[in-house]
PDB file of C-alpha atoms and ligand atoms in Angstrom:
ATOM      1  CA  MET A   1       0.031  -0.115   0.016  1.00 51.00           C
ATOM      2  CA  SER A   2       1.235   3.429  -0.868  1.00 67.00           C
ATOM      3  CA  LEU A   3       1.962   6.434   1.585  1.00 70.00           C
ATOM      4  CA  ALA A   4      -0.774   8.264  -0.223  1.00 69.00           C
ATOM      5  CA  THR A   5      -3.477   5.306   0.158  1.00 73.00           C
ATOM      6  CA  ASP A   6      -2.454   5.277   3.955  1.00 93.00           C
ATOM      7  CA  TYR A   7      -3.044   8.847   4.060  1.00 95.00           C
ATOM      8  CA  GLU A   8      -6.421   8.700   2.198  1.00 96.00           C
ATOM      9  CA  ALA A   9      -7.630   5.876   4.686  1.00 96.00           C
ATOM     10  CA  LEU A  10      -6.278   7.913   7.626  1.00 97.00           C
ATOM     11  CA  ALA A  11      -8.246  11.130   6.342  1.00 97.00           C
ATOM     12  CA  ASN A  12     -11.419   9.062   5.815  1.00 96.00           C
ATOM     13  CA  ALA A  13     -11.188   7.602   9.592  1.00 97.00           C
ATOM     14  CA  ALA A  14     -10.372  10.767  11.053  1.00 98.00           C
ATOM     15  CA  ALA A  15     -13.391  12.708   9.226  1.00 97.00           C
ATOM     16  CA  VAL A  16     -15.554  10.319  11.361  1.00 97.00           C
ATOM     17  CA  GLU A  17     -13.725  10.271  14.616  1.00 98.00           C
ATOM     18  CA  LEU A  18     -12.955  13.863  14.633  1.00 98.00           C
ATOM     19  CA  GLU A  19     -16.348  15.283  13.427  1.00 98.00           C
ATOM     20  CA  GLU A  20     -17.364  16.467  16.840  1.00 98.00           C
ATOM     21  CA  ALA A  21     -13.948  17.216  18.249  1.00 98.00           C
ATOM     22  CA  PRO A  22     -12.891  20.769  19.096  1.00 98.00           C
ATOM     23  CA  ALA A  23     -10.855  22.510  16.847  1.00 98.00           C
ATOM     24  CA  GLN A  24      -7.717  22.226  18.917  1.00 98.00           C
ATOM     25  CA  GLU A  25      -7.905  18.370  18.957  1.00 98.00           C
ATOM     26  CA  ILE A  26      -8.328  18.173  15.141  1.00 98.00           C
ATOM     27  CA  LEU A  27      -5.094  20.451  14.807  1.00 98.00           C
ATOM     28  CA  ARG A  28      -3.272  18.235  17.504  1.00 98.00           C
ATOM     29  CA  TRP A  29      -4.007  15.300  15.504  1.00 98.00           C
ATOM     30  CA  ALA A  30      -2.671  16.838  12.458  1.00 98.00           C
ATOM     31  CA  ALA A  31       0.515  17.890  14.357  1.00 97.00           C
ATOM     32  CA  GLU A  32       0.915  14.275  15.748  1.00 97.00           C
ATOM     33  CA  HIS A  33       0.722  12.618  12.459  1.00 97.00           C
ATOM     34  CA  PHE A  34       2.328  14.922  10.195  1.00 97.00           C
ATOM     35  CA  GLY A  35       4.882  17.311  12.179  1.00 97.00           C
ATOM     36  CA  LYS A  36       6.502  19.747  10.172  1.00 97.00           C
ATOM     37  CA  ARG A  37       4.878  18.242   7.036  1.00 98.00           C
ATOM     38  CA  PHE A  38       1.659  20.118   8.147  1.00 98.00           C
ATOM     39  CA  CYS A  39       0.880  23.697   7.503  1.00 98.00           C
ATOM     40  CA  VAL A  40      -1.968  26.239   7.973  1.00 98.00           C
ATOM     41  CA  THR A  41      -3.114  28.471   5.128  1.00 98.00           C
ATOM     42  CA  SER A  42      -4.482  31.894   6.075  1.00 97.00           C
ATOM     43  CA  SER A  43      -6.125  34.428   3.757  1.00 96.00           C
ATOM     44  CA  MET A  44      -5.087  37.149   6.835  1.00 98.00           C
ATOM     45  CA  GLU A  45      -8.791  37.858   7.038  1.00 96.00           C
ATOM     46  CA  ASP A  46      -8.172  36.828  10.684  1.00 97.00           C
ATOM     47  CA  ALA A  47      -5.716  34.798  12.473  1.00 98.00           C
ATOM     48  CA  VAL A  48      -8.079  32.386  14.055  1.00 98.00           C
ATOM     49  CA  VAL A  49      -6.874  29.274  12.683  1.00 98.00           C
ATOM     50  CA  ALA A  50      -3.141  30.236  13.015  1.00 98.00           C
ATOM     51  CA  HIS A  51      -3.848  31.030  16.681  1.00 98.00           C
ATOM     52  CA  LEU A  52      -5.496  27.953  17.275  1.00 98.00           C
ATOM     53  CA  ALA A  53      -2.618  25.842  15.635  1.00 98.00           C
ATOM     54  CA  SER A  54      -0.007  27.689  17.318  1.00 98.00           C
ATOM     55  CA  SER A  55      -1.460  26.803  20.499  1.00 98.00           C
ATOM     56  CA  VAL A  56      -1.108  23.249  20.074  1.00 97.00           C
ATOM     57  CA  PHE A  57       1.951  23.209  17.656  1.00 97.00           C
ATOM     58  CA  PRO A  58       4.282  26.243  18.228  1.00 98.00           C
ATOM     59  CA  GLY A  59       6.465  27.082  15.246  1.00 98.00           C
ATOM     60  CA  VAL A  60       3.819  25.729  12.730  1.00 98.00           C
ATOM     61  CA  ASP A  61       4.029  27.104   9.107  1.00 98.00           C
ATOM     62  CA  VAL A  62       1.505  29.525   8.137  1.00 98.00           C
ATOM     63  CA  VAL A  63       1.102  29.988   4.508  1.00 98.00           C
ATOM     64  CA  PHE A  64       0.009  33.011   2.913  1.00 98.00           C
ATOM     65  CA  LEU A  65      -0.659  33.655  -0.915  1.00 98.00           C
ATOM     66  CA  ASP A  66       0.475  36.954  -1.843  1.00 98.00           C
ATOM     67  CA  THR A  67      -1.381  37.523  -5.160  1.00 98.00           C
ATOM     68  CA  GLY A  68       0.179  40.982  -5.509  1.00 98.00           C
ATOM     69  CA  TYR A  69      -3.488  42.383  -5.391  1.00 98.00           C
ATOM     70  CA  HIS A  70      -4.169  42.483  -1.677  1.00 98.00           C
ATOM     71  CA  PHE A  71      -5.331  45.344   0.441  1.00 98.00           C
ATOM     72  CA  ALA A  72      -2.403  47.001   2.513  1.00 98.00           C
ATOM     73  CA  GLU A  73      -4.279  46.086   5.585  1.00 98.00           C
ATOM     74  CA  THR A  74      -4.078  42.330   4.578  1.00 98.00           C
ATOM     75  CA  ILE A  75      -0.344  42.575   4.044  1.00 98.00           C
ATOM     76  CA  GLY A  76      -0.239  44.345   7.559  1.00 98.00           C
ATOM     77  CA  THR A  77      -2.149  41.624   9.149  1.00 98.00           C
ATOM     78  CA  ARG A  78       0.116  39.139   7.886  1.00 98.00           C
ATOM     79  CA  ASP A  79       3.116  41.033   9.255  1.00 98.00           C
ATOM     80  CA  ALA A  80       1.395  41.383  12.643  1.00 98.00           C
ATOM     81  CA  VAL A  81       0.772  37.639  12.748  1.00 98.00           C
ATOM     82  CA  ALA A  82       4.282  37.089  12.027  1.00 98.00           C
ATOM     83  CA  ALA A  83       5.370  39.356  14.789  1.00 98.00           C
ATOM     84  CA  VAL A  84       3.149  38.201  17.637  1.00 98.00           C
ATOM     85  CA  LEU A  85       2.322  34.537  16.989  1.00 98.00           C
ATOM     86  CA  PRO A  86       4.873  31.596  17.601  1.00 98.00           C
ATOM     87  CA  VAL A  87       4.218  30.719  13.913  1.00 98.00           C
ATOM     88  CA  ASN A  88       6.495  30.558  10.761  1.00 98.00           C
ATOM     89  CA  VAL A  89       4.776  32.722   8.320  1.00 98.00           C
ATOM     90  CA  ILE A  90       5.601  31.596   4.779  1.00 98.00           C
ATOM     91  CA  THR A  91       4.486  33.972   1.679  1.00 98.00           C
ATOM     92  CA  LEU A  92       3.918  32.342  -1.782  1.00 98.00           C
ATOM     93  CA  LYS A  93       4.037  34.437  -4.916  1.00 98.00           C
ATOM     94  CA  PRO A  94       2.940  33.792  -8.365  1.00 98.00           C
ATOM     95  CA  LEU A  95       5.321  33.040 -11.063  1.00 98.00           C
ATOM     96  CA  GLN A  96       4.495  36.293 -12.686  1.00 98.00           C
ATOM     97  CA  THR A  97       4.316  39.838 -10.903  1.00 98.00           C
ATOM     98  CA  VAL A  98       1.188  41.749 -11.670  1.00 98.00           C
ATOM     99  CA  ALA A  99       3.117  43.861 -14.484  1.00 98.00           C
ATOM    100  CA  GLU A 100       4.389  40.596 -16.216  1.00 98.00           C
ATOM    101  CA  GLN A 101       0.870  39.195 -15.959  1.00 98.00           C
ATOM    102  CA  ASP A 102      -0.503  42.506 -17.675  1.00 98.00           C
ATOM    103  CA  ALA A 103       1.875  42.384 -20.412  1.00 98.00           C
ATOM    104  CA  ARG A 104       0.968  39.004 -21.176  1.00 98.00           C
ATOM    105  CA  TYR A 105      -2.717  38.902 -20.761  1.00 97.00           C
ATOM    106  CA  GLY A 106      -3.644  42.700 -20.555  1.00 97.00           C
ATOM    107  CA  ALA A 107      -4.487  44.794 -17.899  1.00 97.00           C
ATOM    108  CA  ASN A 108      -7.269  43.823 -15.070  1.00 97.00           C
ATOM    109  CA  LEU A 109      -7.407  40.235 -16.236  1.00 97.00           C
ATOM    110  CA  HIS A 110      -9.386  39.953 -12.922  1.00 96.00           C
ATOM    111  CA  ASP A 111     -12.259  41.843 -14.486  1.00 95.00           C
ATOM    112  CA  ARG A 112     -12.167  39.809 -17.798  1.00 95.00           C
ATOM    113  CA  ASP A 113     -11.394  36.185 -16.764  1.00 95.00           C
ATOM    114  CA  PRO A 114     -11.119  35.763 -12.886  1.00 95.00           C
ATOM    115  CA  ASP A 115     -10.915  32.250 -13.151  1.00 95.00           C
ATOM    116  CA  LEU A 116      -7.601  32.630 -15.018  1.00 97.00           C
ATOM    117  CA  CYS A 117      -6.507  35.247 -12.735  1.00 97.00           C
ATOM    118  CA  CYS A 118      -7.154  33.234  -9.640  1.00 96.00           C
ATOM    119  CA  SER A 119      -5.487  30.000 -11.457  1.00 97.00           C
ATOM    120  CA  LEU A 120      -2.415  32.033 -12.064  1.00 98.00           C
ATOM    121  CA  ARG A 121      -2.172  33.919  -8.834  1.00 98.00           C
ATOM    122  CA  LYS A 122      -3.536  31.662  -6.187  1.00 97.00           C
ATOM    123  CA  VAL A 123      -4.187  27.958  -7.530  1.00 97.00           C
ATOM    124  CA  GLU A 124      -0.693  27.510  -9.030  1.00 97.00           C
ATOM    125  CA  PRO A 125       1.387  29.167  -6.372  1.00 98.00           C
ATOM    126  CA  LEU A 126      -0.764  26.989  -3.553  1.00 97.00           C
ATOM    127  CA  ASN A 127      -0.123  23.911  -5.573  1.00 97.00           C
ATOM    128  CA  ARG A 128       3.534  24.687  -5.704  1.00 97.00           C
ATOM    129  CA  GLY A 129       3.809  25.665  -2.058  1.00 97.00           C
ATOM    130  CA  LEU A 130       2.248  22.808  -0.672  1.00 97.00           C
ATOM    131  CA  GLY A 131       4.685  20.251  -2.404  1.00 96.00           C
ATOM    132  CA  GLY A 132       6.637  20.042   0.881  1.00 95.00           C
ATOM    133  CA  TYR A 133       3.711  19.282   2.943  1.00 98.00           C
ATOM    134  CA  ASP A 134       1.490  16.130   3.495  1.00 97.00           C
ATOM    135  CA  ALA A 135      -1.423  17.872   5.142  1.00 98.00           C
ATOM    136  CA  TRP A 136      -2.765  21.374   5.152  1.00 98.00           C
ATOM    137  CA  ALA A 137      -5.620  23.120   7.197  1.00 98.00           C
ATOM    138  CA  THR A 138      -7.820  26.083   6.128  1.00 97.00           C
ATOM    139  CA  GLY A 139     -10.241  28.262   7.858  1.00 96.00           C
ATOM    140  CA  LEU A 140     -13.243  27.041   5.836  1.00 96.00           C
ATOM    141  CA  ARG A 141     -16.474  27.018   7.775  1.00 96.00           C
ATOM    142  CA  ARG A 142     -19.934  25.520   6.664  1.00 96.00           C
ATOM    143  CA  ASP A 143     -21.803  28.589   7.500  1.00 92.00           C
ATOM    144  CA  GLU A 144     -19.798  30.786   5.230  1.00 88.00           C
ATOM    145  CA  SER A 145     -21.780  29.797   2.022  1.00 84.00           C
ATOM    146  CA  PRO A 146     -23.961  27.227   0.238  1.00 88.00           C
ATOM    147  CA  SER A 147     -20.728  25.978  -1.410  1.00 86.00           C
ATOM    148  CA  ARG A 148     -19.030  25.315   1.839  1.00 90.00           C
ATOM    149  CA  ALA A 149     -21.978  23.774   3.733  1.00 94.00           C
ATOM    150  CA  ASN A 150     -20.740  20.249   3.465  1.00 95.00           C
ATOM    151  CA  THR A 151     -16.966  20.993   4.341  1.00 96.00           C
ATOM    152  CA  PRO A 152     -15.724  17.899   6.310  1.00 97.00           C
ATOM    153  CA  VAL A 153     -13.350  18.683   9.122  1.00 98.00           C
ATOM    154  CA  VAL A 154     -10.876  16.249   7.655  1.00 98.00           C
ATOM    155  CA  ALA A 155     -10.762  15.243   4.063  1.00 97.00           C
ATOM    156  CA  TRP A 156      -8.629  13.458   1.459  1.00 97.00           C
ATOM    157  CA  ASP A 157      -7.559  16.210  -1.004  1.00 96.00           C
ATOM    158  CA  ALA A 158      -7.507  13.933  -4.000  1.00 95.00           C
ATOM    159  CA  LYS A 159      -6.250  16.329  -6.543  1.00 94.00           C
ATOM    160  CA  ARG A 160      -3.397  17.380  -4.506  1.00 95.00           C
ATOM    161  CA  ARG A 161      -3.074  14.033  -2.767  1.00 96.00           C
ATOM    162  CA  LYS A 162      -2.801  15.580   0.716  1.00 97.00           C
ATOM    163  CA  VAL A 163      -5.013  15.427   3.823  1.00 98.00           C
ATOM    164  CA  LYS A 164      -6.876  18.556   4.213  1.00 98.00           C
ATOM    165  CA  LEU A 165      -8.352  19.967   7.331  1.00 98.00           C
ATOM    166  CA  ALA A 166     -11.109  22.590   8.345  1.00 98.00           C
ATOM    167  CA  PRO A 167     -10.775  22.628  11.891  1.00 98.00           C
ATOM    168  CA  ILE A 168     -13.403  25.272  12.390  1.00 98.00           C
ATOM    169  CA  ALA A 169     -15.757  23.678   9.727  1.00 98.00           C
ATOM    170  CA  ARG A 170     -18.354  23.351  12.344  1.00 98.00           C
ATOM    171  CA  TRP A 171     -18.064  26.930  13.985  1.00 98.00           C
ATOM    172  CA  THR A 172     -20.548  29.853  13.453  1.00 96.00           C
ATOM    173  CA  GLN A 173     -19.498  33.445  13.068  1.00 93.00           C
ATOM    174  CA  ALA A 174     -20.563  33.822  16.739  1.00 96.00           C
ATOM    175  CA  ASP A 175     -18.168  31.030  17.691  1.00 98.00           C
ATOM    176  CA  VAL A 176     -15.415  33.088  15.664  1.00 97.00           C
ATOM    177  CA  ASP A 177     -16.251  36.349  17.347  1.00 96.00           C
ATOM    178  CA  ALA A 178     -16.274  34.510  20.859  1.00 98.00           C
ATOM    179  CA  TYR A 179     -12.705  33.042  20.318  1.00 98.00           C
ATOM    180  CA  VAL A 180     -11.350  36.394  18.943  1.00 98.00           C
ATOM    181  CA  ALA A 181     -12.710  38.217  21.992  1.00 98.00           C
ATOM    182  CA  ALA A 182     -11.447  35.823  24.561  1.00 98.00           C
ATOM    183  CA  ASN A 183      -7.968  35.208  22.935  1.00 98.00           C
ATOM    184  CA  GLY A 184      -7.340  38.797  21.676  1.00 97.00           C
ATOM    185  CA  VAL A 185      -6.967  37.314  17.938  1.00 98.00           C
ATOM    186  CA  LEU A 186      -5.759  39.589  15.327  1.00 97.00           C
ATOM    187  CA  LEU A 187      -8.311  40.713  12.830  1.00 98.00           C
ATOM    188  CA  ASN A 188      -7.811  42.440   9.499  1.00 98.00           C
ATOM    189  CA  PRO A 189      -8.833  45.954  10.161  1.00 97.00           C
ATOM    190  CA  LEU A 190     -11.107  46.055   6.904  1.00 97.00           C
ATOM    191  CA  LEU A 191     -13.381  43.938   9.122  1.00 95.00           C
ATOM    192  CA  TRP A 192     -14.331  47.034  10.938  1.00 95.00           C
ATOM    193  CA  GLU A 193     -15.074  48.909   7.615  1.00 95.00           C
ATOM    194  CA  GLY A 194     -18.009  46.852   6.555  1.00 91.00           C
ATOM    195  CA  TYR A 195     -16.114  43.966   4.764  1.00 93.00           C
ATOM    196  CA  THR A 196     -17.332  40.453   5.870  1.00 90.00           C
ATOM    197  CA  SER A 197     -14.813  38.520   3.596  1.00 90.00           C
ATOM    198  CA  ILE A 198     -11.729  39.834   2.389  1.00 94.00           C
ATOM    199  CA  GLY A 199      -9.626  38.791  -0.664  1.00 95.00           C
ATOM    200  CA  CYS A 200      -7.825  40.497  -3.485  1.00 97.00           C
ATOM    201  CA  SER A 201      -8.450  44.387  -3.585  1.00 96.00           C
ATOM    202  CA  PRO A 202     -10.156  44.828  -7.073  1.00 95.00           C
ATOM    203  CA  LEU A 203     -13.732  45.872  -6.643  1.00 93.00           C
ATOM    204  CA  SER A 204     -14.800  42.775  -8.786  1.00 92.00           C
ATOM    205  CA  CYS A 205     -13.048  40.593  -6.355  1.00 94.00           C
ATOM    206  CA  THR A 206     -13.977  42.111  -2.904  1.00 93.00           C
ATOM    207  CA  ALA A 207     -16.636  44.490  -2.231  1.00 90.00           C
ATOM    208  CA  LYS A 208     -18.775  45.239   0.896  1.00 90.00           C
ATOM    209  CA  PRO A 209     -21.933  43.158   1.143  1.00 88.00           C
ATOM    210  CA  GLY A 210     -25.131  44.814   0.096  1.00 82.00           C
ATOM    211  CA  GLU A 211     -27.850  45.516   2.380  1.00 80.00           C
ATOM    212  CA  GLY A 212     -29.227  42.382   3.956  1.00 80.00           C
ATOM    213  CA  GLU A 213     -26.161  40.290   2.648  1.00 80.00           C
ATOM    214  CA  GLN A 214     -23.463  38.679   4.735  1.00 74.00           C
ATOM    215  CA  GLY A 215     -20.473  36.111   4.688  1.00 78.00           C
ATOM    216  CA  ARG A 216     -19.091  35.890   1.174  1.00 80.00           C
ATOM    217  CA  ALA A 217     -21.567  37.993  -0.818  1.00 78.00           C
ATOM    218  CA  GLY A 218     -19.196  40.622  -1.763  1.00 81.00           C
ATOM    219  CA  ARG A 219     -16.643  38.170  -3.426  1.00 88.00           C
ATOM    220  CA  TRP A 220     -16.811  38.405  -7.153  1.00 82.00           C
ATOM    221  CA  ALA A 221     -20.393  39.884  -6.466  1.00 84.00           C
ATOM    222  CA  GLY A 222     -22.652  39.436  -9.497  1.00 78.00           C
ATOM    223  CA  SER A 223     -20.327  37.228 -11.588  1.00 81.00           C
ATOM    224  CA  GLY A 224     -21.698  33.685 -10.586  1.00 82.00           C
ATOM    225  CA  LYS A 225     -18.052  32.887  -9.341  1.00 81.00           C
ATOM    226  CA  THR A 226     -18.242  31.942  -5.666  1.00 82.00           C
ATOM    227  CA  GLU A 227     -14.598  30.427  -5.063  1.00 78.00           C
ATOM    228  CA  CYS A 228     -11.089  31.171  -6.250  1.00 80.00           C
ATOM    229  CA  GLY A 229     -10.475  27.428  -7.093  1.00 79.00           C
ATOM    230  CA  ILE A 230      -8.433  26.433  -4.273  1.00 80.00           C
ATOM    231  CA  HIS A 231     -11.299  24.549  -2.493  1.00 85.00           C
ATOM    232  CA  LEU A 232     -12.784  23.213  -5.686  1.00 73.00           C
TER     233      LEU A 232
HETATM  234  S1  SF4 B   1      -9.330  37.352  -6.440  1.00 90.58           S
HETATM  235 FE1  SF4 B   1      -9.268  38.761  -8.248  1.00 90.58          FE
HETATM  236  S2  SF4 B   1      -7.283  39.591  -8.382  1.00 90.58           S
HETATM  237 FE2  SF4 B   1      -7.224  37.950  -6.700  1.00 90.58          FE
HETATM  238  S3  SF4 B   1      -6.284  36.248  -7.925  1.00 90.58           S
HETATM  239 FE3  SF4 B   1      -8.641  36.027  -7.980  1.00 90.58          FE
HETATM  240  S4  SF4 B   1      -9.508  37.146 -10.003  1.00 90.58           S
HETATM  241 FE4  SF4 B   1      -6.949  37.749  -9.654  1.00 90.58          FE
END
């Protein structure tokens, strides 16, 4: 049996065993099984999962995708996380700068073909960056959007052949708020300006949600696109 087959079986068993487990227990399971071949990814909307992971695995790698299109506040949140948490922040960059991408595909590719832009600036760098890991954790939550409603706490990421964790999949926004308040967790300051989900800065990619909207409603609003491709 190959290592990947073992990991697939391990992930499938853990999905059942850890479904009701607290987030820290899920992260501890990952640290025990994968050690330094486990990382956390963060969009730097908040530092909740990085904080949780560092509490059970100090020095854990926290991977951030620097698309070249981030808000200054997001880069600032990344730098603050690196400064105050016992984590090792790793910044991944696309193969091309924004200027190089503009020269090849024309300016503002995000407005014309956001799937291609996300593929070049998020999916490819993440796939490359995860090469050195066997397991990765995300901050996906079931209450964020219909497309995330069935997110397992542990899964086999068949596309990347890695174990994928969502330790706060069962959390609600109220759970996040309570954890942030109790632990003084860093938040992206844009959350105080009315944004409820923070991605890249072009208006076509991240906008404040409209009246009565919440969660990820402001992401690629009106385009039909709901995910960047990392979690598909
Ligand atoms: S979110 Fe927008 S700017 Fe960022 S990679 Fe995707 S399409 Fe490009």
